[in-house]
Each structure stands twice: as structure tokens, then as C-alpha cells.
Short mmCIF file of C-alpha atoms in Angstrom, two decimals:
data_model
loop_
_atom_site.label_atom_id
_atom_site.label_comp_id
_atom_site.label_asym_id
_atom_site.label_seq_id
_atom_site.Cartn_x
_atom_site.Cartn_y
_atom_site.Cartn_z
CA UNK A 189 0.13 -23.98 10.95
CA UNK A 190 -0.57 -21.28 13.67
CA UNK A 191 0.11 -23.33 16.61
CA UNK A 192 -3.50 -23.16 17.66
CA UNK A 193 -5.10 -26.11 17.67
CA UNK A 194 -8.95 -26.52 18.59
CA UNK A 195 -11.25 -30.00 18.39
CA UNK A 196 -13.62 -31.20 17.59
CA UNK A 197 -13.35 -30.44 13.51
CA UNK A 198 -16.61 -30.47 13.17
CA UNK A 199 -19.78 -31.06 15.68
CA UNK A 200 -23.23 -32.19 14.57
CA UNK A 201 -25.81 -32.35 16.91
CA UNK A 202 -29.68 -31.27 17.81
CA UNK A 203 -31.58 -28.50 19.29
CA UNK A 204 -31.23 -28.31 23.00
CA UNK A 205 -28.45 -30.07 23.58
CA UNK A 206 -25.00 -29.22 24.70
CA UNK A 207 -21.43 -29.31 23.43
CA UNK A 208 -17.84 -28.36 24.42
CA UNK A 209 -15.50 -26.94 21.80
CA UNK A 210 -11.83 -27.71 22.99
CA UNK A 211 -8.53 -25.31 22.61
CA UNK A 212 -4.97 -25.57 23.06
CA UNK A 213 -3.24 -21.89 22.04
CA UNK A 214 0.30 -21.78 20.65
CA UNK A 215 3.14 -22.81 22.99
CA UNK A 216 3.91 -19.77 25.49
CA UNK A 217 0.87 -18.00 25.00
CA UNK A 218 -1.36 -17.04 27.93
CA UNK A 219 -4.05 -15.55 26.46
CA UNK A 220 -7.18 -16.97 24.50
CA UNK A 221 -10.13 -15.33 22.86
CA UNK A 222 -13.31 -17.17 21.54
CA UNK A 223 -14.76 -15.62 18.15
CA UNK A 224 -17.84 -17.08 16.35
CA UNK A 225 -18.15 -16.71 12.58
CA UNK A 226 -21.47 -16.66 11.35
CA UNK A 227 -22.72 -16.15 7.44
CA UNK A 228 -24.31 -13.08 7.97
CA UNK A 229 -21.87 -11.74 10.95
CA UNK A 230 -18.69 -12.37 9.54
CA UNK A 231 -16.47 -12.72 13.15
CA UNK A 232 -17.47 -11.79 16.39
CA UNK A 233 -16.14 -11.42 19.49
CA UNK A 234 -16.85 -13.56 22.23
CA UNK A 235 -14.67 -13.98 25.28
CA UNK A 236 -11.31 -13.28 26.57
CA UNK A 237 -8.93 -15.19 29.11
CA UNK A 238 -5.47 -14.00 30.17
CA UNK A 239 -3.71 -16.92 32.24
CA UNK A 240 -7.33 -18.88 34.26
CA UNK A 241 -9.02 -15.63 34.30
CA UNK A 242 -11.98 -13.84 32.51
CA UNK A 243 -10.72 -10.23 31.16
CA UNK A 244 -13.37 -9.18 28.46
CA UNK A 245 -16.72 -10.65 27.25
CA UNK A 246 -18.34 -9.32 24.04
CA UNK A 247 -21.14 -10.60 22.67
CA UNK A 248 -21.64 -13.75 24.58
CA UNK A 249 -25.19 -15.63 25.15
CA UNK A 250 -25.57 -16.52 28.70
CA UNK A 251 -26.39 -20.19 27.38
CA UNK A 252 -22.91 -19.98 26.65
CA UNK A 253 -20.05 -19.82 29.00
CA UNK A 254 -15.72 -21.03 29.04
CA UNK A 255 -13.35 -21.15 30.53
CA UNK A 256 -9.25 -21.46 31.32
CA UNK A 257 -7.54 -24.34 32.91
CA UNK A 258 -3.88 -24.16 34.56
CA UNK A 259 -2.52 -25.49 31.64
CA UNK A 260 -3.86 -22.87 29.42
CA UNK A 261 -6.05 -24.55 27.39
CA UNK A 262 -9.31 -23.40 27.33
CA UNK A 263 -13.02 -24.62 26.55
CA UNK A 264 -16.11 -23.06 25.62
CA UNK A 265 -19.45 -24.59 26.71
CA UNK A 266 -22.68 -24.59 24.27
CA UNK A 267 -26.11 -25.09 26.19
CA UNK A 268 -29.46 -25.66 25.49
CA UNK A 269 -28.21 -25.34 21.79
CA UNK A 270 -30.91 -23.49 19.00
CA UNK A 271 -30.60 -24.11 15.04
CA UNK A 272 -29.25 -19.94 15.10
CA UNK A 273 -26.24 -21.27 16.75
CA UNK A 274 -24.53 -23.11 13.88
CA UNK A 275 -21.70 -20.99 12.82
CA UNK A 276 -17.84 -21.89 13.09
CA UNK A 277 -16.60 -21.29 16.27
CA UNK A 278 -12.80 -19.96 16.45
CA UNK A 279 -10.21 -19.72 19.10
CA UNK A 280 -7.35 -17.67 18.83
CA UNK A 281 -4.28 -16.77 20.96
CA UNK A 282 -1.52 -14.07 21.56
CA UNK A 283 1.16 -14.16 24.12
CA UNK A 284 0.07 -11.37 26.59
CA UNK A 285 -2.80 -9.53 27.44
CA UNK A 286 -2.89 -8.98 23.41
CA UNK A 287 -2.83 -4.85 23.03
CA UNK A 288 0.54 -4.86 21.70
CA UNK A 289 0.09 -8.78 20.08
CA UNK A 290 -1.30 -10.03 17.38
CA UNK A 291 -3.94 -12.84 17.72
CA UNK A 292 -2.98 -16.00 15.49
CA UNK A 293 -6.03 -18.32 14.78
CA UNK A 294 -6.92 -21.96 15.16
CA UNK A 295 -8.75 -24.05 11.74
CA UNK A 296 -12.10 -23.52 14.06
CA UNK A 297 -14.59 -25.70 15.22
CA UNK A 298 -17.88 -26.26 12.57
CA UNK A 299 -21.03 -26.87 14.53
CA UNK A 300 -24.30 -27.73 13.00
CA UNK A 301 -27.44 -28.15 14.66
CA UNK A 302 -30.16 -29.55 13.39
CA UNK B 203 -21.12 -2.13 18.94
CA UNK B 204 -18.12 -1.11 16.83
CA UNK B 205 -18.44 -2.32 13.40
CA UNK B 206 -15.77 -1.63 10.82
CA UNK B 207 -16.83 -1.04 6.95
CA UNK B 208 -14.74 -2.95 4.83
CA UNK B 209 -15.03 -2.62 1.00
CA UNK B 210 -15.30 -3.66 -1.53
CA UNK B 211 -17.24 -6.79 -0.60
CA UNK B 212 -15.96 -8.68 -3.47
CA UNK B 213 -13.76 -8.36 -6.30
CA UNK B 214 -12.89 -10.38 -9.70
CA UNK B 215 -10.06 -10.05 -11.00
CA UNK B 216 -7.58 -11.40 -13.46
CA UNK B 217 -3.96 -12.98 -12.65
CA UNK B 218 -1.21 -10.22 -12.52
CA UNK B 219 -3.49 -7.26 -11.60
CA UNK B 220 -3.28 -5.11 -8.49
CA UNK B 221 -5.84 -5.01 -5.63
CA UNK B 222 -6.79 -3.20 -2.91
CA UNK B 223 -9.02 -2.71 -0.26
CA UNK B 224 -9.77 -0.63 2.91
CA UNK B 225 -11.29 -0.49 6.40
CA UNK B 226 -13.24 2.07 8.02
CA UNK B 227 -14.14 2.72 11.21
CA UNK B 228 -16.28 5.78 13.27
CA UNK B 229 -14.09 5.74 16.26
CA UNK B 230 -10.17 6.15 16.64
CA UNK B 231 -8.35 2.38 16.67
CA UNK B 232 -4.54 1.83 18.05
CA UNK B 233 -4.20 -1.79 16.12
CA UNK B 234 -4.96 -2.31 12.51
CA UNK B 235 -4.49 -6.94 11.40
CA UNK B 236 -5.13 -7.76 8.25
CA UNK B 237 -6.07 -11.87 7.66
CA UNK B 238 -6.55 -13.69 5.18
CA UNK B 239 -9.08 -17.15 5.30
CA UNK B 240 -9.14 -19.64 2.75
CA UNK B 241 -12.02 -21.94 3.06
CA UNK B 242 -11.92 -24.90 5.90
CA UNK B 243 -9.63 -23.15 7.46
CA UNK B 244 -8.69 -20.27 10.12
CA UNK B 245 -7.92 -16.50 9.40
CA UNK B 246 -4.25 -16.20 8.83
CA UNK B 247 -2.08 -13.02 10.13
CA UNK B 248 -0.71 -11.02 7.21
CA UNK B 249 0.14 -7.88 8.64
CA UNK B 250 -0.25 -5.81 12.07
CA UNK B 251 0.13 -2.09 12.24
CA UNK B 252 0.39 -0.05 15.59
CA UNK B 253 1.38 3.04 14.76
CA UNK B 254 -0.29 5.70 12.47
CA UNK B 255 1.09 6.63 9.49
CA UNK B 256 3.15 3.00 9.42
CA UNK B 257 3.42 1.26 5.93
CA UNK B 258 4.06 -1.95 6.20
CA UNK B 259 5.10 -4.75 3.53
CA UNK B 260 4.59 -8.36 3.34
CA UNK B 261 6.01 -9.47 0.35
CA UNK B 262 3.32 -8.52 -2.69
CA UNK B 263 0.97 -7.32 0.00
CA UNK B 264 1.66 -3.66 1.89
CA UNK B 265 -0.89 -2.31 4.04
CA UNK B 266 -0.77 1.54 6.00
CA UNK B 267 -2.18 2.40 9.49
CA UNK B 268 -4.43 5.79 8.71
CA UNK B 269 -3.15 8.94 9.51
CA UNK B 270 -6.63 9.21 11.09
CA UNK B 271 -6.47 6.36 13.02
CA UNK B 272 -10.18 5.33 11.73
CA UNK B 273 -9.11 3.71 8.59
CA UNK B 274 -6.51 1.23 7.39
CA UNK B 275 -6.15 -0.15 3.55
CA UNK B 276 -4.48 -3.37 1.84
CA UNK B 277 -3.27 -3.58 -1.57
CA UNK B 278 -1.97 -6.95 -2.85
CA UNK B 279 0.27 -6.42 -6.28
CA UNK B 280 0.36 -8.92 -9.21
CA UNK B 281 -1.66 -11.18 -7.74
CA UNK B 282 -1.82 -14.57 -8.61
CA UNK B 283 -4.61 -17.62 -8.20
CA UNK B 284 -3.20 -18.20 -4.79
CA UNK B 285 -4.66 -14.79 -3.21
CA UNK B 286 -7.69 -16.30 -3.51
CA UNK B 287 -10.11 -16.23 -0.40
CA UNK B 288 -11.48 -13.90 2.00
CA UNK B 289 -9.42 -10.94 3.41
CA UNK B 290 -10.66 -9.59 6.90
CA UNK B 291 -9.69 -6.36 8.34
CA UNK B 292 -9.36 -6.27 12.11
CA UNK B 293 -8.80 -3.91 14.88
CA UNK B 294 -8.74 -3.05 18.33
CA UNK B 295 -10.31 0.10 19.34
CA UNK B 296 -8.51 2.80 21.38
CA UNK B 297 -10.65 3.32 24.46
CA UNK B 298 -12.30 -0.20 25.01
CA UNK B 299 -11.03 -3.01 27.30
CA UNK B 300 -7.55 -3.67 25.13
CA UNK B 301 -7.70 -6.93 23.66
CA UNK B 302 -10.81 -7.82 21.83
CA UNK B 303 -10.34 -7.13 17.82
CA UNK B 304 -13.15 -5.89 15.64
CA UNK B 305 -13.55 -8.00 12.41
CA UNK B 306 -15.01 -6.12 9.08
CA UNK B 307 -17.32 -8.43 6.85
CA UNK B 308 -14.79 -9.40 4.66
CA UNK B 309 -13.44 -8.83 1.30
CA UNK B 310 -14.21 -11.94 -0.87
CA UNK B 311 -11.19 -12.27 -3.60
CA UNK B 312 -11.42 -14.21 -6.99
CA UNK B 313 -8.48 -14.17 -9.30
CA UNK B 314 -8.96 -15.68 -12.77
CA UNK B 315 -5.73 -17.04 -14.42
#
């Protein structure tokens, strides 16, 4: 168990709607990234938070957006969802700004759409 | 952007045998991770490396930080049907914004008892 922990398990839903994956990173850690894992991408960056604030994006639709709350949990928002956008959707954490930390990762989120 | 090369893609292999596996990269890195994912389930840390040059072990697994600082490798002895899964390489590169990690494709693992 990493200490990450990220709901739903699993999402189903259809084209063009929207969803909001949910995470809680490990106790004491103030940083959380967003990764999605795709077949034929293996993992890919998406967004970084360090403590309620944005401090890299990678390669992040603009349908998509998160963020940070003061309790450090974080969500990421899914819009105007297409069928390319089913792929598992990770969260990790690390305790600091993450160049000297390792990132541990949460069981991910699976979202279909259909 | 970045992408790192990891290789072999897959491998099948019988219980007790030695593995191994690498990651390389075009531009210099200053953080080499090495996961692990089983299906269902999230990548799991197995070992970090920050320094070049630094061998590190994790029980049967030991994995070195490139001289070069473009290349790390992995090599799992006597493995057993529990190594199964997919191992990622990950790192973070030197001169970009200093947290997001670069994930290789993956080395899918099969170990026949």
C-alpha cells in the first residue's frame, strides 16, 4: 500500500460528458502529479501541484484541468470527454517539490468511455 | 518531448534465471526510478538513483545510474513467478522544470516455473 489513495476505481461513462477523478497523497506529502497511462503511451505526464499551486504541466488537454485543495488532496477534471480518452488515470505523490523524492503511486483511476 | 528507450519490450523466461534490462535516453537525466506494475494496480517504487555511477540493491534486484547520465539498467537475479509484470524505467531530466518523471514503454516480464 503506497499511501496514495485515488477514487473512483473505475469510471464508465459517454462521449461528451464530464468526470472528476479524486486523490488523497500519502500523509505529509505536499506534492501531487497526475499521469495518464494509455495502451499505446505507456505513462505520461500530466500536471504538477506543490502545496494549492500549479508548478509544471506536461502534456495536458485544455478539456482537462485540476487542481489542489488546502488539505492537499487534489482532483483532476475530465470535460467534454472523447472515446481517445479512456486510459487509466494515475496520481502520485512525493513529499517536496519531488527533485530529490521519489514519486510513490496510487492503484489509478480506470475510465472508459463509450 | 523526452522519451526514454527501454528494452527489451518483453522477455520469457524460466524460474531461477537472471534478467535485465536498460533505459536510454538522448539528453543527460539527474534521477533514474525503476517501478514495477502488476496488473489492476499502480507502479510500485523499486529503486531510485541520484547520483552517477551509484549501484544500488534491492534485494534480488540491483540497478546502476550511468556513468553517462543518459542511461540506467535493472537486472533482477533468480527470479521467481512473482517478478512477473511490467517494469517501467523513469526519470527526471536535468535541465527541465524538476519534478515531472519520464516513463519508458515498459518492459513486459513472464517467468515460467
Amino acid at each position: 500500500d503506497s499511501g496514495v489513495t485515488q477514487t473512483p476505481k473505475h469510471l464508465i461513462t459517454a462521449t461528451g460528458q464530464r468526470v472528476t477523478l479524486r486523490c488523497s497523497p500519502r500523509s505529509g506529502d505536499l506534492s501531487v502529479y497526475w499521469y495518464q497511462q494509455s495502451l499505446d503511451q505507456g505513462l505520461q505526464f500530466l500536471i504538477h501541484y506543490y502545496n494549492g499551486e500549479e508548478r509544471a504541466k506536461g502534456n495536458i488537454l485544455e478539456r482537462f484541468s485540476a487542481q489542489q485543495f488546502p488539505d492537499l488532496h487534489s482532483e483532476l477534471n475530465l470535460s467534454s470527454l472523447e472515446l481517445g480518452d479512456s486510459a487509466l488515470y494515475f496520481c502520485a505523490s512525493s513529499v517536496d517539490l519531488g527533485v530529490g523524492q521519489p514519486q510513490h503511486f496510487g492503484d489509478g483511476t480506470r475510465l472508459s468511455i463509450l | 518531448g523526452q522519451q526514454l528507450n527501454q528494452s527489451p519490450q518483453s522477455m520469457f523466461i524460466q524460474e531461477g534465471e537472471d534478467v535485465s534490462m536498460n533505459c536510454t535516453s538522448s539528453s543527460i537525466f539527474n534521477t533514474w526510478l525503476w517501478y514495477k506494475q502488476d496488473p489492476g494496480e499502480g507502479p510500485v517504487l523499486l529503486i531510485a538513483l541520484y547520483k552517477a555511477g551509484e549501484l544500488t540493491s534491492n534485494g534480488r534486484l540491483t540497478a546502476q545510474f550511468g556513468i553517462t547520465r543518459k542511461d540506467s539498467f535493472l537486472n533482477i537475479s533468480a527470479s521467481i513467478p512473482s517478478d512477473v509484470g511490467i517494469y517501467f524505467c523513469a526519470g527526471r531530466e536535468r535541465e527541465t522544470s524538476g519534478s515531472r518523471l519520464t516513463f519508458g514503454e515498459g518492459t513486459q516480464l513472464t517467468v515460467n516455473p
